[in-house]
Amino acid sequence: MKPSVEQIGNLLALKRHDAPEEGYWEDFLREFHQRQRMHAVKRPAPLAFAARVGEWFSSLGSSKWAYGAGIAYASIAITMILNPREPGKDSMPASSVNYQVVPAAPPPPVEQLNQLDLSPTTQGNPGEQVF
């Protein structure tokens, strides 16, 4: 059964004068914070750390991401400068180099003009390209 508008008005008029005791909200906040601390103490350290890191990342703005990326880039650059890689070792054994240049053999002459058919019947029409 739905209450009528008149019943709701009467109930609100009765409750309007009801107020909690003096100091109720201070006690409520104290108990609430005490429960929060107890819950944080009971939580294992890795979970607490992960929760804090998650909260920190969720509250980051775009400028903080840019600062973090800049710091990461600078730390990687400093690490690479301060700890250079050792030069790689050659896997092939050293051998003496012969500096004498040997000329290449000339290719055999080809009688190209004898192989071409330059007769007027094979010339094609003007502007036509044959490949």
PDB file of C-alpha atoms in Angstrom:
ATOM      1  CA  MET A   1       0.000   0.000   0.000  1.00  0.00           C
ATOM      2  CA  LYS A   2       1.334   3.389  -1.019  1.00  0.00           C
ATOM      3  CA  PRO A   3       1.358   6.139   1.595  1.00  0.00           C
ATOM      4  CA  SER A   4      -0.634   9.211   0.722  1.00  0.00           C
ATOM      5  CA  VAL A   5       0.835  12.672   0.383  1.00  0.00           C
ATOM      6  CA  GLU A   6      -0.791  13.661   3.680  1.00  0.00           C
ATOM      7  CA  GLN A   7       0.845  10.725   5.524  1.00  0.00           C
ATOM      8  CA  ILE A   8       4.257  11.584   4.107  1.00  0.00           C
ATOM      9  CA  GLY A   9       3.807  15.232   5.154  1.00  0.00           C
ATOM     10  CA  ASN A  10       2.881  14.191   8.717  1.00  0.00           C
ATOM     11  CA  LEU A  11       5.922  11.903   8.929  1.00  0.00           C
ATOM     12  CA  LEU A  12       8.248  14.650   7.736  1.00  0.00           C
ATOM     13  CA  ALA A  13       6.732  17.098  10.244  1.00  0.00           C
ATOM     14  CA  LEU A  14       7.423  14.620  13.066  1.00  0.00           C
ATOM     15  CA  LYS A  15      10.988  13.930  11.923  1.00  0.00           C
ATOM     16  CA  ARG A  16      11.828  17.602  11.349  1.00  0.00           C
ATOM     17  CA  HIS A  17      12.245  18.151  15.063  1.00  0.00           C
ATOM     18  CA  ASP A  18      14.298  14.990  15.598  1.00  0.00           C
ATOM     19  CA  ALA A  19      18.021  15.704  15.843  1.00  0.00           C
ATOM     20  CA  PRO A  20      20.919  13.566  17.071  1.00  0.00           C
ATOM     21  CA  GLU A  21      22.430  14.221  20.477  1.00  0.00           C
ATOM     22  CA  GLU A  22      25.172  16.760  20.974  1.00  0.00           C
ATOM     23  CA  GLY A  23      28.527  15.362  19.805  1.00  0.00           C
ATOM     24  CA  TYR A  24      26.966  12.553  17.730  1.00  0.00           C
ATOM     25  CA  TRP A  25      28.806  13.475  14.536  1.00  0.00           C
ATOM     26  CA  GLU A  26      32.168  13.818  16.310  1.00  0.00           C
ATOM     27  CA  ASP A  27      31.725  10.346  17.832  1.00  0.00           C
ATOM     28  CA  PHE A  28      30.645   8.971  14.468  1.00  0.00           C
ATOM     29  CA  LEU A  29      33.757  10.379  12.725  1.00  0.00           C
ATOM     30  CA  ARG A  30      36.065   9.114  15.488  1.00  0.00           C
ATOM     31  CA  GLU A  31      34.616   5.580  15.231  1.00  0.00           C
ATOM     32  CA  PHE A  32      34.754   5.697  11.438  1.00  0.00           C
ATOM     33  CA  HIS A  33      38.425   6.694  11.387  1.00  0.00           C
ATOM     34  CA  GLN A  34      39.232   4.098  14.032  1.00  0.00           C
ATOM     35  CA  ARG A  35      37.610   1.382  11.859  1.00  0.00           C
ATOM     36  CA  GLN A  36      39.571   2.592   8.849  1.00  0.00           C
ATOM     37  CA  ARG A  37      42.857   2.370  10.771  1.00  0.00           C
ATOM     38  CA  MET A  38      42.012  -1.097  12.078  1.00  0.00           C
ATOM     39  CA  HIS A  39      41.219  -2.242   8.554  1.00  0.00           C
ATOM     40  CA  ALA A  40      44.502  -0.778   7.244  1.00  0.00           C
ATOM     41  CA  VAL A  41      46.496  -2.489  10.005  1.00  0.00           C
ATOM     42  CA  LYS A  42      44.895  -5.883   9.305  1.00  0.00           C
ATOM     43  CA  ARG A  43      45.683  -5.667   5.587  1.00  0.00           C
ATOM     44  CA  PRO A  44      48.997  -7.350   4.542  1.00  0.00           C
ATOM     45  CA  ALA A  45      51.822  -4.961   3.638  1.00  0.00           C
ATOM     46  CA  PRO A  46      52.040  -5.873  -0.090  1.00  0.00           C
ATOM     47  CA  LEU A  47      48.303  -5.323  -0.511  1.00  0.00           C
ATOM     48  CA  ALA A  48      48.458  -2.007   1.316  1.00  0.00           C
ATOM     49  CA  PHE A  49      51.380  -0.890  -0.841  1.00  0.00           C
ATOM     50  CA  ALA A  50      49.581  -1.966  -4.033  1.00  0.00           C
ATOM     51  CA  ALA A  51      46.465  -0.075  -2.943  1.00  0.00           C
ATOM     52  CA  ARG A  52      48.467   3.093  -2.277  1.00  0.00           C
ATOM     53  CA  VAL A  53      50.231   2.842  -5.634  1.00  0.00           C
ATOM     54  CA  GLY A  54      46.888   2.298  -7.356  1.00  0.00           C
ATOM     55  CA  GLU A  55      45.387   5.337  -5.653  1.00  0.00           C
ATOM     56  CA  TRP A  56      48.416   7.420  -6.592  1.00  0.00           C
ATOM     57  CA  PHE A  57      48.207   6.416 -10.264  1.00  0.00           C
ATOM     58  CA  SER A  58      44.464   7.018 -10.390  1.00  0.00           C
ATOM     59  CA  SER A  59      44.895  10.555  -9.064  1.00  0.00           C
ATOM     60  CA  LEU A  60      47.599  11.496 -11.597  1.00  0.00           C
ATOM     61  CA  GLY A  61      46.932  14.214 -14.115  1.00  0.00           C
ATOM     62  CA  SER A  62      48.493  14.488 -17.554  1.00  0.00           C
ATOM     63  CA  SER A  63      51.220  16.830 -16.319  1.00  0.00           C
ATOM     64  CA  LYS A  64      52.324  14.320 -13.681  1.00  0.00           C
ATOM     65  CA  TRP A  65      52.558  11.622 -16.367  1.00  0.00           C
ATOM     66  CA  ALA A  66      54.763  13.955 -18.420  1.00  0.00           C
ATOM     67  CA  TYR A  67      56.990  14.621 -15.397  1.00  0.00           C
ATOM     68  CA  GLY A  68      57.242  10.888 -14.718  1.00  0.00           C
ATOM     69  CA  ALA A  69      58.155  10.145 -18.330  1.00  0.00           C
ATOM     70  CA  GLY A  70      60.806  12.869 -18.272  1.00  0.00           C
ATOM     71  CA  ILE A  71      62.317  11.524 -15.061  1.00  0.00           C
ATOM     72  CA  ALA A  72      62.341   7.977 -16.467  1.00  0.00           C
ATOM     73  CA  TYR A  73      64.000   9.168 -19.681  1.00  0.00           C
ATOM     74  CA  ALA A  74      66.630  11.141 -17.754  1.00  0.00           C
ATOM     75  CA  SER A  75      67.403   8.206 -15.451  1.00  0.00           C
ATOM     76  CA  ILE A  76      67.841   5.833 -18.408  1.00  0.00           C
ATOM     77  CA  ALA A  77      70.099   8.348 -20.191  1.00  0.00           C
ATOM     78  CA  ILE A  78      72.224   8.869 -17.068  1.00  0.00           C
ATOM     79  CA  THR A  79      72.517   5.110 -16.567  1.00  0.00           C
ATOM     80  CA  MET A  80      73.651   4.614 -20.157  1.00  0.00           C
ATOM     81  CA  ILE A  81      76.210   7.425 -19.866  1.00  0.00           C
ATOM     82  CA  LEU A  82      77.639   6.262 -16.541  1.00  0.00           C
ATOM     83  CA  ASN A  83      77.690   2.542 -17.439  1.00  0.00           C
ATOM     84  CA  PRO A  84      78.717   2.255 -21.107  1.00  0.00           C
ATOM     85  CA  ARG A  85      78.575  -1.129 -22.775  1.00  0.00           C
ATOM     86  CA  GLU A  86      81.805  -3.018 -23.176  1.00  0.00           C
ATOM     87  CA  PRO A  87      83.000  -3.220 -26.778  1.00  0.00           C
ATOM     88  CA  GLY A  88      81.985  -6.456 -28.439  1.00  0.00           C
ATOM     89  CA  LYS A  89      84.612  -9.079 -29.133  1.00  0.00           C
ATOM     90  CA  ASP A  90      85.245 -10.214 -32.708  1.00  0.00           C
ATOM     91  CA  SER A  91      84.064 -13.719 -33.310  1.00  0.00           C
ATOM     92  CA  MET A  92      86.222 -14.161 -36.436  1.00  0.00           C
ATOM     93  CA  PRO A  93      89.954 -14.667 -36.113  1.00  0.00           C
ATOM     94  CA  ALA A  94      92.175 -11.958 -37.532  1.00  0.00           C
ATOM     95  CA  SER A  95      93.790 -12.632 -40.905  1.00  0.00           C
ATOM     96  CA  SER A  96      96.254 -10.724 -43.034  1.00  0.00           C
ATOM     97  CA  VAL A  97      94.884  -8.548 -45.792  1.00  0.00           C
ATOM     98  CA  ASN A  98      96.157  -8.760 -49.354  1.00  0.00           C
ATOM     99  CA  TYR A  99      96.264  -5.236 -50.773  1.00  0.00           C
ATOM    100  CA  GLN A 100      97.119  -6.321 -54.323  1.00  0.00           C
ATOM    101  CA  VAL A 101      94.337  -5.519 -56.831  1.00  0.00           C
ATOM    102  CA  VAL A 102      93.660  -8.164 -59.450  1.00  0.00           C
ATOM    103  CA  PRO A 103      91.911  -6.793 -62.550  1.00  0.00           C
ATOM    104  CA  ALA A 104      88.775  -8.561 -63.645  1.00  0.00           C
ATOM    105  CA  ALA A 105      88.807 -10.541 -66.888  1.00  0.00           C
ATOM    106  CA  PRO A 106      87.242  -8.624 -69.787  1.00  0.00           C
ATOM    107  CA  PRO A 107      83.937 -10.021 -70.980  1.00  0.00           C
ATOM    108  CA  PRO A 108      83.914 -11.822 -74.336  1.00  0.00           C
ATOM    109  CA  PRO A 109      83.053  -9.504 -77.249  1.00  0.00           C
ATOM    110  CA  VAL A 110      79.540  -9.893 -78.566  1.00  0.00           C
ATOM    111  CA  GLU A 111      78.685  -9.204 -82.136  1.00  0.00           C
ATOM    112  CA  GLN A 112      75.587  -7.213 -81.347  1.00  0.00           C
ATOM    113  CA  LEU A 113      75.099  -5.585 -84.737  1.00  0.00           C
ATOM    114  CA  ASN A 114      75.041  -8.952 -86.456  1.00  0.00           C
ATOM    115  CA  GLN A 115      72.316 -10.119 -84.103  1.00  0.00           C
ATOM    116  CA  LEU A 116      70.020  -7.132 -84.765  1.00  0.00           C
ATOM    117  CA  ASP A 117      67.491  -7.301 -87.552  1.00  0.00           C
ATOM    118  CA  LEU A 118      67.449  -3.809 -89.037  1.00  0.00           C
ATOM    119  CA  SER A 119      65.395  -4.576 -92.137  1.00  0.00           C
ATOM    120  CA  PRO A 120      62.611  -2.097 -93.033  1.00  0.00           C
ATOM    121  CA  THR A 121      59.893  -4.672 -92.335  1.00  0.00           C
ATOM    122  CA  THR A 122      60.801  -4.917 -88.666  1.00  0.00           C
ATOM    123  CA  GLN A 123      60.985  -1.164 -87.991  1.00  0.00           C
ATOM    124  CA  GLY A 124      57.318  -0.633 -87.059  1.00  0.00           C
ATOM    125  CA  ASN A 125      55.161   2.460 -87.452  1.00  0.00           C
ATOM    126  CA  PRO A 126      56.251   5.975 -86.385  1.00  0.00           C
ATOM    127  CA  GLY A 127      55.479   6.604 -82.703  1.00  0.00           C
ATOM    128  CA  GLU A 128      55.226   2.906 -81.927  1.00  0.00           C
ATOM    129  CA  GLN A 129      57.501   1.530 -79.284  1.00  0.00           C
ATOM    130  CA  VAL A 130      58.441  -2.098 -79.306  1.00  0.00           C
ATOM    131  CA  PHE A 131      59.880  -3.638 -76.192  1.00  0.00           C
TER     132      PHE A 131
END
